mmCIF file of C-alpha atoms and ligand atoms in Angstrom:
data_model
loop_
_atom_site.group_PDB
_atom_site.id
_atom_site.type_symbol
_atom_site.label_atom_id
_atom_site.label_comp_id
_atom_site.label_asym_id
_atom_site.label_seq_id
_atom_site.Cartn_x
_atom_site.Cartn_y
_atom_site.Cartn_z
ATOM 1 C CA MET A 76 -29.377 26.003 0.941
ATOM 2 C CA SER A 77 -31.792 27.500 3.460
ATOM 3 C CA ILE A 78 -31.510 25.934 6.856
ATOM 4 C CA PRO A 79 -34.582 25.935 9.071
ATOM 5 C CA GLY A 80 -34.698 26.086 12.831
ATOM 6 C CA PRO A 81 -34.983 28.592 15.641
ATOM 7 C CA VAL A 82 -32.193 30.882 16.755
ATOM 8 C CA THR A 83 -30.468 29.139 19.614
ATOM 9 C CA PRO A 84 -27.841 31.084 21.584
ATOM 10 C CA ALA A 85 -24.723 28.934 21.529
ATOM 11 C CA SER A 86 -23.179 30.207 24.726
ATOM 12 C CA ASP A 87 -21.820 28.271 27.707
ATOM 13 C CA GLY A 88 -23.777 25.156 28.538
ATOM 14 C CA ILE A 89 -26.287 25.590 25.685
ATOM 15 C CA ASN A 90 -27.195 22.394 23.923
ATOM 16 C CA LEU A 91 -28.364 22.178 20.338
ATOM 17 C CA SER A 92 -32.121 22.210 19.884
ATOM 18 C CA ASP A 93 -33.628 19.348 17.894
ATOM 19 C CA GLN A 94 -34.011 21.711 14.938
ATOM 20 C CA ASP A 95 -30.356 22.816 15.171
ATOM 21 C CA PHE A 96 -29.278 19.192 15.170
ATOM 22 C CA GLU A 97 -31.548 18.480 12.222
ATOM 23 C CA ALA A 98 -30.044 21.413 10.325
ATOM 24 C CA ILE A 99 -26.512 20.118 10.928
ATOM 25 C CA ALA A 100 -27.543 16.566 10.048
ATOM 26 C CA LYS A 101 -29.133 17.811 6.809
ATOM 27 C CA PHE A 102 -26.029 19.816 5.940
ATOM 28 C CA ALA A 103 -23.695 16.891 6.687
ATOM 29 C CA TYR A 104 -25.800 14.538 4.564
ATOM 30 C CA LYS A 105 -25.972 16.910 1.619
ATOM 31 C CA HIS A 106 -22.311 17.925 1.579
ATOM 32 C CA PHE A 107 -20.418 14.964 3.044
ATOM 33 C CA GLY A 108 -22.855 12.068 2.651
ATOM 34 C CA LEU A 109 -22.776 11.552 6.414
ATOM 35 C CA ALA A 110 -25.855 9.906 7.916
ATOM 36 C CA MET A 111 -26.384 11.148 11.461
ATOM 37 C CA SER A 112 -29.058 9.432 13.525
ATOM 38 C CA PRO A 113 -30.687 11.324 16.438
ATOM 39 C CA SER A 114 -28.629 9.119 18.786
ATOM 40 C CA LYS A 115 -25.587 11.198 17.721
ATOM 41 C CA LYS A 116 -27.184 14.378 19.056
ATOM 42 C CA PRO A 117 -25.521 14.453 22.517
ATOM 43 C CA LEU A 118 -22.055 13.918 21.019
ATOM 44 C CA VAL A 119 -22.530 16.450 18.224
ATOM 45 C CA SER A 120 -24.118 18.895 20.619
ATOM 46 C CA SER A 121 -21.240 18.836 23.089
ATOM 47 C CA ARG A 122 -18.542 19.020 20.405
ATOM 48 C CA LEU A 123 -20.273 21.812 18.522
ATOM 49 C CA SER A 124 -21.081 23.944 21.531
ATOM 50 C CA ARG A 125 -17.426 23.701 22.621
ATOM 51 C CA LYS A 126 -16.350 24.815 19.148
ATOM 52 C CA LEU A 127 -18.834 27.695 18.989
ATOM 53 C CA ARG A 128 -17.781 28.884 22.445
ATOM 54 C CA LYS A 129 -14.156 28.906 21.287
ATOM 55 C CA GLN A 130 -15.048 30.901 18.186
ATOM 56 C CA ASN A 131 -17.229 33.225 20.233
ATOM 57 C CA ILE A 132 -20.277 32.438 18.121
ATOM 58 C CA ARG A 133 -23.278 33.015 20.345
ATOM 59 C CA VAL A 134 -26.110 32.376 17.900
ATOM 60 C CA PHE A 135 -26.367 29.011 16.201
ATOM 61 C CA LYS A 136 -27.809 30.528 13.034
ATOM 62 C CA ASP A 137 -24.598 32.572 12.618
ATOM 63 C CA TYR A 138 -22.654 29.325 12.546
ATOM 64 C CA LEU A 139 -24.907 27.937 9.828
ATOM 65 C CA LYS A 140 -24.286 31.125 7.825
ATOM 66 C CA ARG A 141 -20.533 30.592 8.134
ATOM 67 C CA LEU A 142 -20.912 27.127 6.652
ATOM 68 C CA GLU A 143 -22.241 28.820 3.512
ATOM 69 C CA GLY A 144 -20.049 31.968 3.630
ATOM 70 C CA PRO A 145 -16.672 33.019 2.145
ATOM 71 C CA ASN A 146 -14.611 30.891 4.571
ATOM 72 C CA ALA A 147 -16.932 27.954 4.108
ATOM 73 C CA ASP A 148 -14.137 25.527 3.142
ATOM 74 C CA GLN A 149 -12.366 25.923 6.452
ATOM 75 C CA GLU A 150 -15.625 25.787 8.447
ATOM 76 C CA ARG A 151 -16.849 22.733 6.575
ATOM 77 C CA SER A 152 -13.557 20.957 7.049
ATOM 78 C CA GLU A 153 -13.678 21.659 10.784
ATOM 79 C CA LEU A 154 -17.286 20.465 10.988
ATOM 80 C CA LEU A 155 -16.378 17.266 9.173
ATOM 81 C CA SER A 156 -13.482 16.588 11.565
ATOM 82 C CA LEU A 157 -15.856 17.116 14.430
ATOM 83 C CA LEU A 158 -18.427 14.652 13.083
ATOM 84 C CA THR A 159 -16.086 11.887 11.951
ATOM 85 C CA THR A 160 -12.888 10.293 13.146
ATOM 86 C CA ASN A 161 -9.602 10.307 11.289
ATOM 87 C CA VAL A 162 -8.341 7.288 13.209
ATOM 88 C CA THR A 163 -6.019 5.199 11.094
ATOM 89 C CA GLN A 164 -2.779 3.254 11.471
ATOM 90 C CA PHE A 165 -0.064 1.560 9.481
ATOM 91 C CA PHE A 166 -0.968 -2.027 8.513
ATOM 92 C CA ARG A 167 -4.492 -1.611 9.893
ATOM 93 C CA GLU A 168 -6.531 -4.773 9.225
ATOM 94 C CA PRO A 169 -3.318 -6.559 8.201
ATOM 95 C CA HIS A 170 -5.031 -9.420 6.313
ATOM 96 C CA HIS A 171 -5.680 -6.973 3.444
ATOM 97 C CA PHE A 172 -1.957 -6.394 3.057
ATOM 98 C CA GLU A 173 -1.354 -10.150 3.073
ATOM 99 C CA THR A 174 -3.824 -10.392 0.172
ATOM 100 C CA MET A 175 -1.990 -7.533 -1.544
ATOM 101 C CA ARG A 176 1.313 -9.353 -1.137
ATOM 102 C CA ASN A 177 0.082 -12.822 -2.114
ATOM 103 C CA ASP A 178 -2.624 -12.229 -4.726
ATOM 104 C CA VAL A 179 -2.877 -8.625 -5.885
ATOM 105 C CA LEU A 180 0.616 -7.262 -6.375
ATOM 106 C CA PRO A 181 2.459 -10.182 -8.059
ATOM 107 C CA PRO A 182 0.401 -10.026 -11.306
ATOM 108 C CA LEU A 183 0.299 -6.221 -11.184
ATOM 109 C CA ILE A 184 4.085 -5.995 -10.883
ATOM 110 C CA GLU A 185 4.361 -8.405 -13.831
ATOM 111 C CA LYS A 186 1.953 -6.216 -15.800
ATOM 112 C CA ALA A 187 3.995 -3.096 -14.985
ATOM 113 C CA LYS A 188 7.238 -4.825 -15.976
ATOM 114 C CA LYS A 189 5.712 -5.520 -19.373
ATOM 115 C CA GLY A 190 4.940 -1.812 -19.782
ATOM 116 C CA GLY A 191 1.430 -1.818 -18.297
ATOM 117 C CA ARG A 192 -0.133 0.843 -16.124
ATOM 118 C CA VAL A 193 -0.942 0.078 -12.480
ATOM 119 C CA ARG A 194 -3.063 2.328 -10.275
ATOM 120 C CA ILE A 195 -3.979 1.801 -6.627
ATOM 121 C CA TRP A 196 -6.315 4.141 -4.758
ATOM 122 C CA SER A 197 -6.701 4.707 -1.047
ATOM 123 C CA ALA A 198 -10.076 6.479 -0.884
ATOM 124 C CA GLY A 199 -10.733 8.199 2.444
ATOM 125 C CA CYS A 200 -7.054 7.896 3.350
ATOM 126 C CA SER A 201 -7.124 10.218 6.388
ATOM 127 C CA ILE A 202 -3.558 11.260 7.335
ATOM 128 C CA GLY A 203 -1.969 8.842 4.870
ATOM 129 C CA GLN A 204 -0.922 5.780 6.844
ATOM 130 C CA GLU A 205 -2.985 3.490 4.585
ATOM 131 C CA PRO A 206 -1.445 4.587 1.240
ATOM 132 C CA TYR A 207 2.058 4.599 2.777
ATOM 133 C CA THR A 208 1.449 1.036 3.963
ATOM 134 C CA ILE A 209 0.570 0.088 0.376
ATOM 135 C CA ALA A 210 3.763 1.855 -0.787
ATOM 136 C CA ALA A 211 5.828 -0.061 1.794
ATOM 137 C CA VAL A 212 4.455 -3.432 0.643
ATOM 138 C CA LEU A 213 4.976 -2.505 -2.999
ATOM 139 C CA HIS A 214 8.555 -1.347 -2.394
ATOM 140 C CA ASP A 215 9.316 -4.498 -0.417
ATOM 141 C CA MET A 216 8.161 -6.673 -3.307
ATOM 142 C CA CYS A 217 9.516 -4.499 -6.103
ATOM 143 C CA PRO A 218 12.348 -2.188 -4.964
ATOM 144 C CA ASP A 219 12.725 -0.838 -8.504
ATOM 145 C CA ALA A 220 9.005 0.033 -8.823
ATOM 146 C CA ASP A 221 10.057 3.596 -9.793
ATOM 147 C CA ARG A 222 11.103 2.278 -13.182
ATOM 148 C CA TYR A 223 7.527 1.257 -13.967
ATOM 149 C CA ASP A 224 4.197 3.010 -14.320
ATOM 150 C CA ILE A 225 2.882 2.131 -10.852
ATOM 151 C CA LYS A 226 1.145 4.873 -8.895
ATOM 152 C CA ILE A 227 -0.702 5.092 -5.606
ATOM 153 C CA LEU A 228 -3.316 7.785 -5.049
ATOM 154 C CA GLY A 229 -4.512 8.863 -1.597
ATOM 155 C CA THR A 230 -7.622 11.044 -1.300
ATOM 156 C CA ASP A 231 -9.804 12.382 1.471
ATOM 157 C CA ILE A 232 -12.622 14.913 1.675
ATOM 158 C CA ASP A 233 -10.795 16.789 4.444
ATOM 159 C CA PRO A 234 -7.996 19.090 3.190
ATOM 160 C CA VAL A 235 -6.449 19.227 6.667
ATOM 161 C CA VAL A 236 -5.747 15.482 6.791
ATOM 162 C CA VAL A 237 -4.561 15.539 3.181
ATOM 163 C CA ARG A 238 -1.935 18.161 4.123
ATOM 164 C CA THR A 239 -0.776 15.976 7.018
ATOM 165 C CA ALA A 240 -0.607 12.990 4.669
ATOM 166 C CA GLU A 241 1.611 14.952 2.290
ATOM 167 C CA GLU A 242 3.932 15.940 5.134
ATOM 168 C CA ALA A 243 4.231 12.235 6.054
ATOM 169 C CA GLN A 244 5.388 12.986 9.594
ATOM 170 C CA TYR A 245 3.949 11.015 12.486
ATOM 171 C CA PRO A 246 4.614 10.420 16.177
ATOM 172 C CA ARG A 247 7.359 7.808 16.418
ATOM 173 C CA GLU A 248 5.118 5.330 18.247
ATOM 174 C CA ASP A 249 2.765 5.218 15.209
ATOM 175 C CA PHE A 250 5.484 3.328 13.354
ATOM 176 C CA ASP A 251 5.445 0.502 15.922
ATOM 177 C CA GLY A 252 2.628 -1.103 13.902
ATOM 178 C CA ILE A 253 4.944 -1.735 10.949
ATOM 179 C CA PRO A 254 6.188 -5.342 10.964
ATOM 180 C CA LYS A 255 9.930 -5.430 11.679
ATOM 181 C CA THR A 256 10.563 -7.408 8.487
ATOM 182 C CA TYR A 257 9.964 -4.200 6.536
ATOM 183 C CA LYS A 258 13.115 -2.465 7.871
ATOM 184 C CA ILE A 259 11.990 1.021 6.864
ATOM 185 C CA GLN A 260 14.680 3.654 7.449
ATOM 186 C CA LEU A 261 12.649 6.575 8.766
ATOM 187 C CA GLU A 262 13.781 10.146 8.254
ATOM 188 C CA PRO A 263 13.950 12.455 11.269
ATOM 189 C CA GLY A 264 10.837 14.555 11.808
ATOM 190 C CA SER A 265 10.779 18.274 12.636
ATOM 191 C CA LYS A 266 10.463 17.387 16.346
ATOM 192 C CA PRO A 267 12.401 14.688 18.216
ATOM 193 C CA GLU A 268 9.197 12.763 18.937
ATOM 194 C CA THR A 269 8.241 12.521 15.262
ATOM 195 C CA ALA A 270 9.665 10.683 12.265
ATOM 196 C CA ARG A 271 9.019 10.941 8.553
ATOM 197 C CA ILE A 272 8.251 8.369 5.884
ATOM 198 C CA PRO A 273 11.395 8.091 3.708
ATOM 199 C CA GLN A 274 11.446 9.833 0.380
ATOM 200 C CA HIS A 275 11.454 6.674 -1.757
ATOM 201 C CA LEU A 276 8.046 5.743 -0.267
ATOM 202 C CA ARG A 277 6.678 9.301 -0.213
ATOM 203 C CA LYS A 278 7.233 9.755 -3.891
ATOM 204 C CA LYS A 279 5.143 6.693 -4.746
ATOM 205 C CA VAL A 280 1.998 8.353 -3.374
ATOM 206 C CA THR A 281 0.116 11.371 -4.729
ATOM 207 C CA PHE A 282 -2.562 12.990 -2.591
ATOM 208 C CA GLY A 283 -5.675 14.973 -3.376
ATOM 209 C CA VAL A 284 -8.934 16.211 -1.870
ATOM 210 C CA LEU A 285 -11.932 14.258 -3.116
ATOM 211 C CA ASN A 286 -15.486 13.846 -1.867
ATOM 212 C CA LEU A 287 -16.640 10.276 -2.496
ATOM 213 C CA ILE A 288 -20.278 11.266 -2.875
ATOM 214 C CA GLU A 289 -19.482 13.469 -5.870
ATOM 215 C CA PRO A 290 -18.738 12.147 -9.386
ATOM 216 C CA PHE A 291 -15.168 10.835 -9.661
ATOM 217 C CA PRO A 292 -12.861 12.877 -11.922
ATOM 218 C CA PHE A 293 -10.719 9.969 -13.193
ATOM 219 C CA LYS A 294 -9.994 9.129 -16.822
ATOM 220 C CA GLY A 295 -8.316 5.769 -16.280
ATOM 221 C CA LYS A 296 -9.244 2.791 -14.128
ATOM 222 C CA PHE A 297 -7.804 1.319 -10.953
ATOM 223 C CA ASP A 298 -6.385 -2.116 -10.221
ATOM 224 C CA ALA A 299 -7.117 -1.956 -6.512
ATOM 225 C CA ILE A 300 -9.116 0.364 -4.284
ATOM 226 C CA PHE A 301 -8.960 0.609 -0.520
ATOM 227 C CA CYS A 302 -11.982 2.329 0.992
ATOM 228 C CA ARG A 303 -11.944 1.237 4.577
ATOM 229 C CA ASN A 304 -13.845 2.650 7.533
ATOM 230 C CA VAL A 305 -15.310 5.479 5.463
ATOM 231 C CA ALA A 306 -18.647 4.123 4.155
ATOM 232 C CA ILE A 307 -19.521 3.375 7.763
ATOM 233 C CA TYR A 308 -20.599 7.029 7.953
ATOM 234 C CA PHE A 309 -22.957 6.735 4.986
ATOM 235 C CA ASP A 310 -26.521 5.420 4.918
ATOM 236 C CA ASN A 311 -27.343 2.383 2.793
ATOM 237 C CA PRO A 312 -28.428 4.244 -0.389
ATOM 238 C CA THR A 313 -25.219 6.342 -0.296
ATOM 239 C CA GLN A 314 -23.080 3.257 0.359
ATOM 240 C CA GLN A 315 -24.658 1.514 -2.618
ATOM 241 C CA LYS A 316 -23.905 4.490 -4.875
ATOM 242 C CA VAL A 317 -20.299 4.593 -3.697
ATOM 243 C CA TRP A 318 -19.813 0.819 -4.195
ATOM 244 C CA GLN A 319 -21.243 1.181 -7.696
ATOM 245 C CA ALA A 320 -18.969 4.128 -8.457
ATOM 246 C CA PHE A 321 -15.948 2.065 -7.315
ATOM 247 C CA GLN A 322 -17.031 -0.903 -9.428
ATOM 248 C CA ARG A 323 -17.195 1.367 -12.493
ATOM 249 C CA VAL A 324 -13.646 2.666 -12.017
ATOM 250 C CA LEU A 325 -12.137 -0.760 -11.289
ATOM 251 C CA ASN A 326 -10.516 -2.788 -14.034
ATOM 252 C CA PRO A 327 -11.982 -6.278 -14.513
ATOM 253 C CA GLY A 328 -10.197 -8.411 -11.917
ATOM 254 C CA GLY A 329 -9.549 -5.303 -9.793
ATOM 255 C CA TYR A 330 -9.778 -5.555 -6.007
ATOM 256 C CA LEU A 331 -11.847 -3.567 -3.526
ATOM 257 C CA PHE A 332 -10.960 -3.640 0.173
ATOM 258 C CA ILE A 333 -13.516 -2.243 2.624
ATOM 259 C CA GLY A 334 -13.591 -1.827 6.420
ATOM 260 C CA HIS A 335 -14.256 -4.608 8.912
ATOM 261 C CA SER A 336 -17.778 -3.399 9.733
ATOM 262 C CA GLU A 337 -18.792 -2.598 6.145
ATOM 263 C CA ARG A 338 -20.532 -4.826 3.585
ATOM 264 C CA MET A 339 -21.040 -4.742 -0.176
ATOM 265 C CA SER A 340 -24.655 -4.145 -1.198
ATOM 266 C CA GLY A 341 -26.836 -2.870 -4.025
ATOM 267 C CA PRO A 342 -26.300 -3.122 -7.810
ATOM 268 C CA ALA A 343 -22.493 -3.450 -7.520
ATOM 269 C CA ALA A 344 -22.873 -6.671 -5.510
ATOM 270 C CA GLN A 345 -23.653 -8.696 -8.656
ATOM 271 C CA TYR A 346 -20.150 -7.921 -10.001
ATOM 272 C CA MET A 347 -18.100 -7.624 -6.831
ATOM 273 C CA LYS A 348 -17.375 -11.204 -5.784
ATOM 274 C CA THR A 349 -16.185 -11.910 -2.250
ATOM 275 C CA VAL A 350 -12.713 -13.449 -2.231
ATOM 276 C CA GLY A 351 -11.767 -12.912 1.412
ATOM 277 C CA ILE A 352 -12.700 -10.931 4.505
ATOM 278 C CA THR A 353 -14.177 -7.618 3.262
ATOM 279 C CA THR A 354 -12.288 -8.215 0.007
ATOM 280 C CA TYR A 355 -14.006 -8.164 -3.383
ATOM 281 C CA VAL A 356 -12.941 -8.705 -6.984
ATOM 282 C CA ASN A 357 -14.640 -6.981 -9.890
ATOM 283 C CA THR A 358 -15.958 -9.728 -12.177
ATOM 284 C CA PRO A 359 -18.196 -8.037 -14.748
ATOM 285 C CA GLY A 360 -20.076 -10.127 -17.335
HETATM 286 C C1 SAM B 228 -11.678 6.525 10.014
HETATM 287 S S1 SAM B 228 -10.876 7.334 8.683
HETATM 288 C C2 SAM B 228 -10.359 5.939 7.717
HETATM 289 C C3 SAM B 228 -8.912 6.020 7.297
HETATM 290 C C4 SAM B 228 -8.373 4.775 6.579
HETATM 291 N N1 SAM B 228 -9.122 4.465 5.403
HETATM 292 C C5 SAM B 228 -8.334 3.604 7.521
HETATM 293 O O1 SAM B 228 -9.180 2.718 7.463
HETATM 294 O O2 SAM B 228 -7.433 3.561 8.357
HETATM 295 C C6 SAM B 228 -12.283 7.950 7.755
HETATM 296 C C7 SAM B 228 -11.913 9.039 6.758
HETATM 297 O O3 SAM B 228 -13.006 9.179 5.830
HETATM 298 C C8 SAM B 228 -13.045 10.532 5.434
HETATM 299 N N2 SAM B 228 -14.358 10.816 4.830
HETATM 300 C C9 SAM B 228 -15.566 10.958 5.444
HETATM 301 N N3 SAM B 228 -16.528 11.266 4.557
HETATM 302 C C10 SAM B 228 -15.919 11.301 3.342
HETATM 303 C C11 SAM B 228 -16.380 11.579 2.010
HETATM 304 N N4 SAM B 228 -17.672 11.891 1.762
HETATM 305 N N5 SAM B 228 -15.487 11.535 1.002
HETATM 306 C C12 SAM B 228 -14.177 11.244 1.249
HETATM 307 N N6 SAM B 228 -13.684 10.980 2.471
HETATM 308 C C13 SAM B 228 -14.542 11.010 3.515
HETATM 309 C C14 SAM B 228 -12.776 11.291 6.711
HETATM 310 O O4 SAM B 228 -12.332 12.615 6.454
HETATM 311 C C15 SAM B 228 -11.705 10.411 7.382
HETATM 312 O O5 SAM B 228 -10.410 10.865 7.107
#
């Protein structure tokens, strides 16, 4: 990709030129699907110039080269973290987990007990608190879930958050959001102020790096997908493509949970019927 724009020295106090911002916005749209309006320029400008100063990059064009160079993965991951937020929490938007408990999991557990395959996907899972919440609800309802073919997948575009998710260690106060009825016995973390998700919940979740704007690599279908507070970064055409891609990998009757400020739209909307707050069921044909 050739990136236009003048050479702007990225030293102390230098802000991005409009062309620099455009180049970053173009890159972020092409590679991450992120839609960045000009109103984001001050924020992006201050975060990026701080980063470039730290890396001693004095010419903006050199930074753009790095995004295409041999260490591009690391640079891209850092750029993504700078443009998005990884904010998440256990039992975030708790009504979705009530729906899981009351409507989604009972028939899926029955299906698994009869030898069926159950797959749940947390897409854009950040540091893993969403898929571990799903694992906690599942374990609470079916303590012997290990005997059945029930799997939870957590994916994110950012390899750094995926590594954190795999480690499953969080500041102790993060666990305060877990309802006391769950009685989860945490393991000690590597530091006194951290604790770790216990092994029986960790092993229910597999993690991977996956960009939602690229074709999905899955062979089988899912029974439920959580994609919450991710599509908010995409423009409407990209959102519509992602909703459609989810609809195609959902079993009939499968659930899609999206974030509180997101809405279903585009071709998938004719199949994805609303059954609750930001909750949809795939009802094809
Ligand atoms: C705010 S977090 C949401 C975490 C969790 N789903 C929740 O609601 O608590 C947004 C996550 O989306 C990820 N993300 C952004 N663009 C993405 C893309 N194109 N493909 C996959 N993940 C993406 C970010 O890396 C970030 O971890």
